[in-house]
Amino acid sequence: MKYSRYSVIVIGSGIAGMYSALKLTEHTNMPDGILLMSKYKLGDGNSKFAQGGIVGVLRENPVDSCVSHINDTLKAGAGLSDINAVKFISESSDEVIHDLMGYGIEFDKDKKGGLCFTLEAAHSIRRILHAGGDATGRKIDEGLCKAVLENEDITVYEDTLAVELLISKDGECRGVIAYNTISDEYEVIYSAHTILATGGTGQLYKYTTNPAGATGDGLILAYNAGAELRDLEFIQFHPTSLAVDNGENRFLISEAVRGEGAKLVDKSGQEFMSKYHDKRELAPRDIVTRAITSEMCLKHLDKVYLQTSCIDRSTILNRFPTIAGVCSKNGIDITKTPIPVSPAAHYSMGGVKTDLNGCTTIKGLYAIGEASSTGLHGANRLASNSLLECVVCAWSLADYLSFANLVAPRKIDGTIKETIEGYEQNIDDVVYDTDHLKTELQQLMWDNVGIVRNEEGLSAALNKIRFLKSTFRGTKRCLNMEEYEYRSMLEAAELITIAALNRRESRGAHYRKDYPDTAECGEHSIMKKGEVKVAYQVLH
Ligand code: FAD
Ligand code: SIN
């Protein structure tokens, strides 16, 4: 076992993780340094796949205002957004996005050199900045990766999986146990402050826009450490992912394509969105997703189509080069042929409960980005608010930590010692087929804890998940990364399913066919280890 210590450990190197590490080196002198850890390579994660853009209520866009953005966000959040979080993030956007530009990130400009602002569903104004046409995430990710690699104050660990947080007898976080997936070695890393920037949970579902690493690890690290999780039942399903079967995750067809005028039609070319909402293709994301699901079900289809022929050829090719390229590889010329699309799991609104500085309910443990629940998104996220939340909260956490004690712990207690010993023990040589197990879980979640839910399906899913848990490796230590990821997925699936069972109403992205109405007063769901109860369950 290796040992090391840092002032701050950042777990996850998407946009939230990288930006927080960079801001920390600017704000503060770190006596024990900063470690930025990633389970795959630097800059991996959902971030680099972001297409549509990032919300910015900027001085360059005088027709926009924070009031308008706050109202749009609150409306999308369906009664569960926290007004203070929404205000803070909106009002910080101008300063933080200009700071981001300082890392060489160039947002797209018009011919006169002014910033371009685009429109996405449920925004009342064009306020979304984009880069490289539809490669916003990749451009920001590349800019931040470069800055991190040039920064001598940040130590980078790639191929390193955080497997358990070190929690002292008095309930404070003192670091993490990490597993190097290449050398198969464990390392005990002590730290004064540990930041979870571990992203989302899309991989829990059969169809998802998320890449392989989105297995909910951060949620489960925090939960097992005793932190509170909030609103896990709210999973956003994006209406339009490319519906071609190539055995990979679903490629996203950005909402911005609809923002530029594309229309949804069925197999016979018939438009249908006017039946569901007066804003048609630009209705809130959950409504478009359920409308597509309903059409597919009524007409026995496995996909619908996005007709782009109404968009000028040069506009579509310049604005969406990545989408045009991927479609072309799949034999679809987006200037001529409608794009086959269907919904896919996209974003987790809930997460580790934090305040606006990223503080969780555990001292020394923080969460930012998609892994967190700041209160911005409520029951449904407004498009392009996620990247904004990543950077604003990373920036405010770095600011907060500049006033903290940054000396890494020198002594450990018996509780932490016991945790470490759990990774020194031998494990049996049972081999699990994790590929098969993951596929089975993803199908179960898609069928029963997906876009349209009911008590019977949720109860059946919970029973099956608990059975799968009882038959999986019982020791703390797993054999490899795939086993650790699968274990996180199982635990996250159980919590999401319980949260969905307990919410007997429909709100935002959580739709219950058996409880289609929205309760008058919206309440958050909170989960804490040892206190989770299933309030209602159909017994089989
Ligand atoms: P991620 O970028 O997902 O990074 C998570 C990091 O944590 C990764 O480095 C991963 O390796 C690491 N990690 C996870 N678990 C562990 C562990 N156990 N140990 C070590 N490391 C770990 N949002 C917008 O606002 N605008 C958009 O246009 C937009 N488009 C999107 C398009 C797609 C296809 C997708 C999937 C999402 C999109 N989103 C968009 C959502 C947005 O991209 C994400 O919510 C956001 O990028 C999350 O950033 P993050 O830094 O929190 O996490
Ligand atoms: C998209 O481009 O449609 C995704 C935007 C988002 O998830 O915010």
Coordinates of C-alpha atoms and ligand atoms in Angstrom, one line a residue:
M1 CA 0.0 0.0 0.0
K2 CA 1.3 3.5 -1.0
Y3 CA 0.7 6.5 1.2
S4 CA 0.6 10.2 0.2
R5 CA -1.0 13.5 1.4
Y6 CA -2.4 16.6 -0.3
S7 CA -4.0 19.9 0.8
V8 CA -6.9 19.2 -1.6
I9 CA -7.9 16.1 -3.7
V10 CA -10.2 16.7 -6.6
I11 CA -11.8 13.5 -7.7
G12 CA -12.9 13.8 -11.4
S13 CA -11.4 15.7 -14.2
G14 CA -14.3 17.0 -16.2
I15 CA -15.0 20.7 -16.5
A16 CA -16.0 21.0 -12.8
G17 CA -12.9 19.2 -11.5
M18 CA -10.3 20.8 -13.8
Y19 CA -11.7 24.3 -13.3
S20 CA -11.8 24.0 -9.5
A21 CA -8.1 22.7 -9.4
L22 CA -7.0 25.7 -11.6
K23 CA -8.9 28.2 -9.5
L24 CA -7.5 26.8 -6.3
T25 CA -3.9 27.3 -7.5
E26 CA -4.7 30.9 -8.3
H27 CA -6.5 31.7 -5.0
T28 CA -4.4 30.0 -2.5
N29 CA -0.9 28.7 -1.6
M30 CA -1.3 25.0 -1.0
P31 CA 1.2 23.7 1.6
D32 CA 0.7 20.1 0.6
G33 CA -0.3 20.6 -3.0
I34 CA -3.4 19.6 -5.1
L35 CA -4.1 16.2 -6.6
L36 CA -6.5 15.9 -9.6
M37 CA -7.6 12.3 -10.0
S38 CA -9.5 10.7 -12.8
K39 CA -10.6 7.1 -13.4
Y40 CA -9.8 7.2 -17.0
K41 CA -7.7 10.0 -18.7
L42 CA -7.4 13.7 -17.9
G43 CA -10.5 15.6 -19.2
D44 CA -12.6 12.5 -19.7
G45 CA -16.3 12.5 -18.6
N46 CA -19.6 13.9 -19.8
S47 CA -18.1 17.4 -20.2
K48 CA -16.3 16.9 -23.4
F49 CA -19.4 15.7 -25.1
A50 CA -21.5 18.8 -24.4
Q51 CA -22.8 20.2 -27.6
G52 CA -25.5 22.9 -27.3
G53 CA -23.5 25.3 -25.1
I54 CA -23.3 27.1 -21.9
V55 CA -25.7 29.7 -20.5
G56 CA -24.2 33.1 -20.0
V57 CA -26.2 36.2 -19.0
L58 CA -23.5 38.5 -20.3
R59 CA -22.9 42.2 -20.6
E60 CA -22.5 41.6 -24.4
N61 CA -26.2 40.6 -24.7
P62 CA -28.1 43.6 -23.4
V63 CA -31.5 42.2 -24.3
D64 CA -31.0 39.5 -21.7
S65 CA -31.2 39.8 -17.9
C66 CA -30.6 37.6 -14.8
V67 CA -34.3 38.1 -14.0
S68 CA -35.3 36.5 -17.2
H69 CA -32.8 33.6 -16.8
I70 CA -33.8 33.1 -13.2
N71 CA -37.5 32.9 -14.2
D72 CA -36.8 30.4 -17.0
T73 CA -34.7 28.2 -14.6
L74 CA -37.4 28.3 -11.9
K75 CA -40.1 27.4 -14.3
A76 CA -38.2 24.4 -15.6
G77 CA -37.3 23.3 -12.0
A78 CA -41.1 22.7 -11.4
G79 CA -41.2 24.1 -7.9
L80 CA -38.0 22.4 -6.5
S81 CA -35.3 24.9 -7.5
D82 CA -33.7 26.9 -4.7
I83 CA -34.1 30.6 -5.5
N84 CA -30.8 31.5 -3.8
A85 CA -28.9 28.9 -5.9
V86 CA -30.6 30.0 -9.1
K87 CA -29.9 33.7 -8.4
F88 CA -26.3 33.1 -7.3
I89 CA -25.4 31.0 -10.4
S90 CA -27.2 33.4 -12.8
E91 CA -25.6 36.5 -11.3
S92 CA -22.1 35.0 -11.3
S93 CA -22.3 33.9 -15.0
D94 CA -20.9 37.1 -16.5
E95 CA -17.8 37.1 -14.3
V96 CA -17.1 33.4 -14.5
I97 CA -17.6 33.0 -18.2
H98 CA -15.2 35.9 -18.9
D99 CA -12.7 34.2 -16.6
L100 CA -13.1 31.0 -18.6
M101 CA -12.4 32.9 -21.8
G102 CA -9.1 33.8 -20.2
Y103 CA -8.0 30.2 -20.6
G104 CA -8.1 30.6 -24.3
I105 CA -11.6 29.2 -24.8
E106 CA -13.1 31.0 -27.8
F107 CA -16.8 31.0 -28.1
D108 CA -18.3 31.3 -31.6
K109 CA -18.6 34.8 -33.0
D110 CA -20.6 36.3 -35.8
K111 CA -19.1 38.0 -38.9
K112 CA -18.8 41.3 -37.0
G113 CA -16.9 39.7 -34.2
G114 CA -19.8 39.7 -31.7
L115 CA -20.5 36.7 -29.5
C116 CA -23.2 34.4 -31.0
F117 CA -26.1 33.5 -28.6
T118 CA -28.3 30.6 -29.5
L119 CA -31.7 29.4 -28.3
E120 CA -32.6 26.1 -26.6
A121 CA -35.9 24.7 -25.2
A122 CA -37.6 26.7 -22.5
H123 CA -35.3 29.6 -22.7
S124 CA -37.2 32.8 -23.4
I125 CA -34.3 34.4 -25.1
R126 CA -31.1 33.6 -27.1
R127 CA -28.5 33.3 -24.3
I128 CA -26.5 30.2 -25.0
L129 CA -22.8 30.5 -26.0
H130 CA -21.3 27.8 -28.0
A131 CA -17.8 26.9 -29.3
G132 CA -16.7 25.0 -32.4
G133 CA -20.3 25.0 -33.6
D134 CA -21.6 22.1 -31.6
A135 CA -18.4 21.2 -29.8
T136 CA -18.7 23.4 -26.7
G137 CA -17.7 20.8 -24.2
R138 CA -14.7 19.6 -26.2
K139 CA -13.4 23.2 -26.7
I140 CA -13.7 24.1 -22.9
D141 CA -12.3 20.7 -21.9
E142 CA -9.3 21.1 -24.2
G143 CA -8.6 24.6 -22.9
L144 CA -8.7 23.5 -19.3
C145 CA -6.7 20.3 -19.9
K146 CA -3.9 22.4 -21.5
A147 CA -4.0 24.8 -18.5
V148 CA -3.9 21.9 -16.0
L149 CA -0.9 20.3 -17.7
E150 CA 1.0 23.6 -17.8
N151 CA 0.3 24.2 -14.1
E152 CA 3.1 22.8 -11.9
D153 CA 1.1 23.1 -8.8
I154 CA -1.4 20.4 -9.9
T155 CA -0.4 16.7 -9.6
V156 CA -2.5 14.6 -12.1
Y157 CA -3.3 11.0 -11.5
E158 CA -4.9 9.2 -14.5
D159 CA -6.4 5.7 -14.5
T160 CA -7.0 6.1 -10.7
L161 CA -10.3 5.2 -9.2
A162 CA -11.5 6.6 -5.9
V163 CA -13.0 3.6 -4.1
E164 CA -13.7 4.8 -0.5
L165 CA -13.5 8.0 1.4
L166 CA -11.6 8.1 4.7
I167 CA -14.0 9.1 7.4
S168 CA -12.7 9.7 10.9
K169 CA -14.4 8.6 14.1
D170 CA -15.8 12.1 14.5
G171 CA -17.3 11.9 11.0
E172 CA -14.9 14.1 9.0
C173 CA -13.5 13.4 5.6
R174 CA -9.7 13.0 5.7
G175 CA -9.0 11.7 2.2
V176 CA -9.6 8.7 0.0
I177 CA -8.5 5.2 -0.9
A178 CA -7.5 5.1 -4.6
Y179 CA -7.0 2.2 -6.9
N180 CA -4.7 2.4 -9.9
T181 CA -6.4 0.5 -12.6
I182 CA -3.2 -0.1 -14.6
S183 CA -0.8 -1.2 -11.8
D184 CA -3.6 -2.8 -9.7
E185 CA -2.2 -1.0 -6.6
Y186 CA -4.0 0.8 -3.9
E187 CA -2.9 4.2 -2.4
V188 CA -4.1 5.8 0.8
I189 CA -4.3 9.6 0.2
Y190 CA -4.8 11.9 3.1
S191 CA -6.2 15.4 2.5
A192 CA -7.5 18.4 4.3
H193 CA -10.3 18.7 1.7
T194 CA -11.8 16.3 -0.7
I195 CA -13.8 17.4 -3.7
L196 CA -16.2 15.1 -5.6
A197 CA -16.4 16.2 -9.2
T198 CA -17.4 12.7 -10.5
G199 CA -20.2 13.5 -12.9
G200 CA -23.5 11.7 -13.5
T201 CA -25.3 8.4 -13.6
G202 CA -26.4 7.9 -17.3
Q203 CA -24.7 4.5 -17.5
L204 CA -27.4 3.1 -15.3
Y205 CA -29.7 3.1 -18.3
K206 CA -29.7 1.0 -21.5
Y207 CA -29.9 4.1 -23.7
T208 CA -27.8 7.1 -22.6
T209 CA -25.9 10.0 -24.1
N210 CA -23.3 9.6 -21.3
P211 CA -19.9 8.0 -21.8
A212 CA -18.8 4.8 -20.0
G213 CA -17.6 6.5 -16.8
A214 CA -21.0 7.9 -15.7
T215 CA -21.7 5.2 -13.2
G216 CA -22.7 7.3 -10.1
D217 CA -19.5 6.6 -8.2
G218 CA -19.4 10.0 -6.4
L219 CA -23.0 9.6 -5.2
I220 CA -22.1 6.3 -3.6
L221 CA -18.7 7.4 -2.2
A222 CA -20.6 10.3 -0.4
Y223 CA -23.5 8.1 0.6
N224 CA -21.3 5.5 2.2
A225 CA -19.5 8.2 4.0
G226 CA -22.7 9.4 5.6
A227 CA -23.4 12.5 3.4
E228 CA -27.0 13.5 2.5
L229 CA -28.1 12.9 -1.1
R230 CA -31.0 14.8 -2.6
D231 CA -33.7 14.4 -5.3
L232 CA -32.1 11.3 -7.0
E233 CA -35.4 10.4 -8.7
F234 CA -35.1 13.3 -11.1
I235 CA -33.3 11.9 -14.1
Q236 CA -33.4 13.9 -17.3
F237 CA -34.1 11.9 -20.5
H238 CA -33.0 13.9 -23.6
P239 CA -35.6 13.7 -26.4
T240 CA -33.2 13.3 -29.3
S241 CA -30.4 10.9 -29.4
L242 CA -29.3 9.3 -32.7
A243 CA -31.4 6.1 -33.0
V244 CA -29.0 3.9 -34.9
D245 CA -28.0 0.6 -33.5
N246 CA -24.2 0.5 -33.4
G247 CA -23.9 -1.1 -30.0
E248 CA -22.4 2.1 -28.5
N249 CA -23.9 4.8 -26.3
R250 CA -26.4 7.0 -28.0
F251 CA -24.9 10.1 -29.8
L252 CA -26.7 13.3 -28.9
I253 CA -28.5 15.4 -31.5
S254 CA -28.4 18.7 -29.7
E255 CA -31.5 20.6 -28.7
A256 CA -29.9 23.5 -30.5
V257 CA -30.9 21.8 -33.8
R258 CA -34.5 22.3 -32.8
G259 CA -33.5 25.8 -31.6
E260 CA -32.5 26.5 -35.2
G261 CA -35.9 25.2 -36.5
A262 CA -35.8 21.4 -37.0
K263 CA -39.1 19.6 -36.7
L264 CA -40.1 16.3 -35.1
V265 CA -42.1 14.0 -37.4
D266 CA -43.2 10.4 -37.4
K267 CA -42.3 7.7 -39.9
S268 CA -44.8 9.1 -42.4
G269 CA -43.5 12.6 -42.1
Q270 CA -46.4 13.8 -39.9
E271 CA -45.5 16.4 -37.3
F272 CA -46.9 15.7 -33.8
M273 CA -45.5 18.2 -31.3
S274 CA -48.4 20.6 -31.7
K275 CA -50.7 18.0 -30.0
Y276 CA -48.6 18.2 -26.9
H277 CA -47.5 21.8 -26.3
D278 CA -47.9 25.2 -27.8
K279 CA -44.1 25.6 -27.9
R280 CA -43.9 22.4 -29.9
E281 CA -40.3 21.3 -30.5
L282 CA -39.1 23.9 -28.0
A283 CA -41.4 22.8 -25.1
P284 CA -39.5 21.8 -21.9
R285 CA -37.3 18.8 -22.4
D286 CA -39.4 16.3 -20.3
I287 CA -42.5 17.2 -22.3
V288 CA -40.8 16.6 -25.7
T289 CA -39.4 13.3 -24.3
R290 CA -42.8 12.1 -23.2
A291 CA -44.4 13.2 -26.4
I292 CA -41.9 11.2 -28.4
T293 CA -42.4 8.2 -26.1
S294 CA -46.1 8.4 -26.5
E295 CA -45.9 8.6 -30.3
M296 CA -43.6 5.7 -30.4
C297 CA -45.9 3.7 -28.2
L298 CA -49.1 4.6 -30.0
K299 CA -47.7 4.0 -33.5
H300 CA -45.5 1.0 -32.5
L301 CA -42.3 2.8 -33.5
D302 CA -38.8 2.5 -32.1
K303 CA -37.8 6.0 -33.3
V304 CA -39.1 9.3 -34.7
Y305 CA -37.3 11.7 -37.0
L306 CA -35.9 15.2 -36.8
Q307 CA -36.5 17.0 -40.1
T308 CA -33.7 19.5 -40.7
S309 CA -34.4 20.3 -44.4
C310 CA -36.1 23.5 -43.3
I311 CA -32.7 24.8 -42.1
D312 CA -30.5 26.5 -44.6
R313 CA -27.7 24.1 -45.8
S314 CA -24.7 26.3 -44.9
T315 CA -26.2 27.2 -41.5
I316 CA -26.7 23.6 -40.5
L317 CA -23.3 22.5 -41.7
N318 CA -21.4 25.4 -40.1
R319 CA -23.4 25.3 -36.9
F320 CA -23.4 21.5 -36.3
P321 CA -20.2 20.1 -37.8
T322 CA -19.9 17.3 -35.2
I323 CA -23.5 16.1 -35.6
A324 CA -23.2 16.3 -39.4
G325 CA -20.0 14.2 -39.3
V326 CA -21.4 11.5 -37.0
C327 CA -24.6 11.3 -39.0
S328 CA -22.6 11.1 -42.2
K329 CA -20.6 8.1 -40.8
N330 CA -24.0 6.5 -40.2
G331 CA -25.1 7.1 -43.8
I332 CA -27.3 10.1 -43.0
D333 CA -26.8 13.4 -44.9
I334 CA -28.5 15.9 -42.5
T335 CA -29.0 18.4 -45.2
K336 CA -31.3 16.0 -47.0
T337 CA -32.3 13.1 -44.8
P338 CA -34.4 13.3 -41.6
I339 CA -32.3 12.1 -38.6
P340 CA -33.7 9.0 -36.7
V341 CA -34.0 9.9 -33.0
S342 CA -35.3 8.6 -29.7
P343 CA -34.9 9.6 -26.0
A344 CA -32.0 8.6 -23.9
A345 CA -30.9 9.1 -20.2
H346 CA -28.9 12.3 -20.2
Y347 CA -28.5 14.1 -16.8
S348 CA -28.9 13.6 -13.1
M349 CA -30.6 16.6 -11.5
G350 CA -30.2 15.2 -8.0
G351 CA -26.9 14.4 -6.3
V352 CA -24.8 15.1 -3.2
K353 CA -26.6 17.8 -1.3
T354 CA -24.4 21.0 -1.1
D355 CA -24.6 24.6 -0.2
L356 CA -23.4 27.2 -2.7
N357 CA -19.7 26.7 -1.6
G358 CA -19.9 23.0 -2.5
C359 CA -20.0 22.0 1.2
T360 CA -21.7 18.7 1.8
T361 CA -23.1 17.6 5.1
I362 CA -19.7 16.0 5.9
K363 CA -16.9 18.2 7.1
G364 CA -14.0 18.2 4.7
L365 CA -16.1 16.8 1.8
Y366 CA -17.4 18.9 -1.1
A367 CA -19.2 18.2 -4.3
I368 CA -19.5 20.2 -7.6
G369 CA -20.8 19.7 -11.1
E370 CA -23.3 17.0 -12.0
A371 CA -22.5 15.0 -8.9
S372 CA -23.9 17.7 -6.7
S373 CA -27.3 19.0 -5.9
T374 CA -27.0 22.7 -5.4
G375 CA -30.7 23.4 -5.9
L376 CA -30.3 25.0 -9.3
H377 CA -32.1 22.4 -11.4
G378 CA -35.0 21.4 -9.1
A379 CA -37.0 18.7 -10.8
N380 CA -35.9 19.5 -14.3
R381 CA -32.8 21.1 -15.8
L382 CA -33.0 24.0 -18.2
A383 CA -30.7 23.3 -21.2
S384 CA -27.1 24.5 -20.9
N385 CA -27.4 25.4 -17.2
S386 CA -25.2 22.4 -16.3
L387 CA -21.9 23.7 -17.6
L388 CA -22.6 27.0 -16.0
E389 CA -23.2 25.4 -12.7
C390 CA -20.0 23.4 -13.1
V391 CA -17.8 26.5 -13.5
V392 CA -19.6 28.8 -11.1
C393 CA -19.6 26.3 -8.2
A394 CA -16.0 25.2 -8.9
W395 CA -15.0 28.9 -8.7
S396 CA -17.0 29.6 -5.5
L397 CA -15.6 26.5 -3.8
A398 CA -12.0 27.5 -4.7
D399 CA -12.8 31.0 -3.2
Y400 CA -14.2 29.4 0.0
L401 CA -11.2 27.1 0.5
S402 CA -8.8 30.0 0.3
F403 CA -9.9 30.8 3.9
A404 CA -9.6 27.2 5.1
N405 CA -6.8 25.3 6.9
L406 CA -5.0 23.6 4.0
V407 CA -2.6 21.4 5.9
A408 CA -3.2 17.7 5.2
P409 CA -3.8 15.5 8.3
R410 CA -0.7 14.0 9.9
K411 CA -2.5 11.5 12.3
I412 CA -5.2 9.0 11.7
D413 CA -7.6 7.4 14.1
G414 CA -8.7 3.7 14.6
T415 CA -11.8 4.1 12.3
I416 CA -9.7 5.2 9.4
K417 CA -7.1 2.4 10.1
E418 CA -9.9 -0.2 10.0
T419 CA -11.1 1.2 6.6
I420 CA -7.5 0.9 5.2
E421 CA -7.2 -2.7 6.5
G422 CA -10.2 -3.7 4.5
Y423 CA -8.1 -3.2 1.4
E424 CA -5.2 -5.3 2.6
Q425 CA -7.3 -8.5 3.0
N426 CA -7.4 -11.2 0.3
I427 CA -10.5 -11.7 -1.7
D428 CA -12.0 -14.9 -3.1
D429 CA -11.3 -15.7 -6.7
V430 CA -15.0 -15.8 -7.9
V431 CA -15.1 -14.2 -11.4
Y432 CA -18.2 -12.0 -12.2
D433 CA -19.2 -11.3 -15.8
T434 CA -19.6 -7.6 -15.2
D435 CA -20.4 -6.8 -18.8
H436 CA -23.4 -9.1 -18.7
L437 CA -24.4 -7.8 -15.2
K438 CA -24.2 -4.2 -16.3
T439 CA -26.3 -4.9 -19.4
E440 CA -28.9 -6.6 -17.3
L441 CA -29.1 -3.7 -14.8
Q442 CA -29.3 -1.1 -17.6
Q443 CA -32.2 -2.9 -19.2
L444 CA -34.0 -3.2 -15.9
M445 CA -33.6 0.5 -15.1
W446 CA -34.7 1.5 -18.7
D447 CA -37.8 -0.7 -18.5
N448 CA -38.9 0.2 -14.9
V449 CA -37.2 3.3 -13.7
G450 CA -37.2 5.3 -16.9
I451 CA -39.3 7.9 -18.6
V452 CA -42.7 6.6 -17.5
R453 CA -42.9 4.9 -14.1
N454 CA -45.4 3.1 -11.9
E455 CA -45.4 1.4 -8.5
E456 CA -45.5 -2.1 -9.9
G457 CA -42.5 -1.6 -12.2
L458 CA -40.5 0.3 -9.6
S459 CA -41.2 -2.4 -6.9
A460 CA -40.1 -5.2 -9.3
A461 CA -37.0 -3.3 -10.1
L462 CA -36.1 -2.8 -6.5
N463 CA -36.6 -6.5 -5.7
K464 CA -34.3 -7.4 -8.6
I465 CA -31.6 -4.9 -7.7
R466 CA -31.6 -6.1 -4.1
F467 CA -31.3 -9.7 -5.3
L468 CA -28.4 -8.7 -7.6
K469 CA -26.7 -6.9 -4.7
S470 CA -27.0 -9.9 -2.5
T471 CA -25.3 -12.1 -5.1
F472 CA -22.4 -9.8 -5.9
R473 CA -19.0 -9.7 -4.2
G474 CA -19.5 -9.1 -0.5
T475 CA -16.0 -7.8 0.4
K476 CA -15.0 -4.1 0.5
R477 CA -12.3 -4.8 -2.0
C478 CA -13.2 -5.7 -5.6
L479 CA -11.1 -7.4 -8.2
N480 CA -11.0 -4.7 -10.8
M481 CA -12.4 -1.4 -11.9
E482 CA -15.4 -3.0 -13.7
E483 CA -16.5 -4.6 -10.4
Y484 CA -16.2 -1.3 -8.5
E485 CA -18.2 0.5 -11.2
Y486 CA -20.9 -2.2 -11.3
R487 CA -21.1 -2.0 -7.5
S488 CA -21.6 1.8 -7.7
M489 CA -24.3 1.3 -10.4
L490 CA -26.2 -1.2 -8.3
E491 CA -26.1 1.0 -5.2
A492 CA -27.1 4.1 -7.2
A493 CA -29.9 2.2 -8.9
E494 CA -31.3 1.1 -5.6
L495 CA -31.4 4.6 -4.2
I496 CA -32.9 6.1 -7.4
T497 CA -35.6 3.4 -7.5
I498 CA -36.5 4.0 -3.8
A499 CA -36.6 7.8 -4.4
A500 CA -38.9 7.2 -7.4
L501 CA -41.1 4.8 -5.4
N502 CA -41.4 7.2 -2.5
R503 CA -42.4 10.2 -4.7
R504 CA -46.1 9.5 -5.4
E505 CA -46.7 12.4 -7.8
S506 CA -45.4 13.6 -11.2
R507 CA -43.1 16.6 -11.2
G508 CA -40.6 17.7 -13.8
A509 CA -38.6 14.8 -15.2
H510 CA -40.2 12.3 -12.7
Y511 CA -43.4 11.0 -14.3
R512 CA -45.6 8.5 -12.5
K513 CA -48.4 7.0 -14.7
D514 CA -50.2 6.0 -11.5
Y515 CA -49.8 9.5 -10.0
P516 CA -49.9 11.8 -12.9
D517 CA -50.7 15.0 -10.9
T518 CA -48.3 17.3 -9.3
A519 CA -48.7 17.9 -5.6
E520 CA -49.4 21.5 -4.6
C521 CA -46.3 21.8 -2.4
G522 CA -43.1 20.4 -3.7
E523 CA -40.8 18.6 -1.3
H524 CA -37.2 17.5 -1.7
S525 CA -36.3 13.9 -1.1
I526 CA -33.3 13.4 1.2
M527 CA -31.4 10.1 1.6
K528 CA -28.8 9.3 4.2
K529 CA -27.3 5.9 5.0
G530 CA -29.1 4.1 7.8
E531 CA -32.2 6.3 7.4
V532 CA -33.5 5.3 3.9
K533 CA -37.0 3.8 4.0
V534 CA -39.2 2.5 1.2
A535 CA -42.5 4.2 2.0
Y536 CA -44.6 2.2 -0.6
Q537 CA -44.0 -1.0 -2.4
V538 CA -46.1 -3.5 -4.2
L539 CA -45.3 -6.9 -2.7
H540 CA -45.0 -9.8 -5.1
Ligands
FAD1 P1 -17.9 14.9 -15.9 O1 -17.4 15.8 -17.0 O2 -18.8 13.8 -16.2 O3 -16.5 14.4 -15.3 C1 -16.6 13.4 -14.3 C2 -15.1 13.0 -13.9 O4 -15.1 12.2 -12.8 C3 -14.5 12.2 -15.0 O5 -13.1 12.6 -15.1 C4 -14.5 10.8 -14.5 O6 -13.4 10.0 -14.9 C5 -14.3 11.1 -13.0 N1 -14.7 10.0 -12.1 C6 -16.0 9.5 -11.9 N2 -15.9 8.6 -10.9 C7 -14.7 8.5 -10.5 C8 -14.0 7.8 -9.5 N3 -14.6 6.8 -8.7 N4 -12.7 8.0 -9.3 C9 -12.0 8.8 -10.0 N5 -12.6 9.6 -11.0 C10 -13.9 9.4 -11.2 N6 -24.6 20.6 -20.3 C11 -24.7 21.9 -20.7 O7 -24.8 22.8 -19.9 N7 -24.7 22.2 -22.0 C12 -24.6 21.3 -23.0 O8 -24.6 21.6 -24.2 C13 -24.6 19.9 -22.6 N8 -24.5 18.9 -23.6 C14 -24.4 17.6 -23.2 C15 -24.2 16.6 -24.1 C16 -23.9 15.4 -23.8 C17 -23.8 14.3 -24.8 C18 -23.9 15.0 -22.4 C19 -23.6 13.6 -22.0 C20 -24.1 16.0 -21.4 C21 -24.3 17.3 -21.8 N9 -24.5 18.3 -20.9 C22 -24.6 19.6 -21.3 C23 -24.3 18.0 -19.4 C24 -22.9 18.4 -19.0 O9 -22.0 18.1 -20.0 C25 -22.5 17.7 -17.8 O10 -23.5 17.7 -16.8 C26 -21.2 18.3 -17.2 O11 -20.2 18.3 -18.2 C27 -20.7 17.5 -16.0 O12 -19.4 17.9 -15.7 P2 -18.7 17.3 -14.5 O13 -17.3 18.0 -14.4 O14 -19.5 17.5 -13.3 O15 -18.5 15.7 -14.7
SIN2 C1 -28.0 19.7 -26.0 O1 -27.2 20.2 -26.7 O2 -29.2 19.4 -26.4 C2 -27.7 19.4 -24.6 C3 -27.8 20.6 -23.8 C4 -27.8 20.3 -22.4 O3 -27.9 19.1 -22.0 O4 -27.8 21.2 -21.6

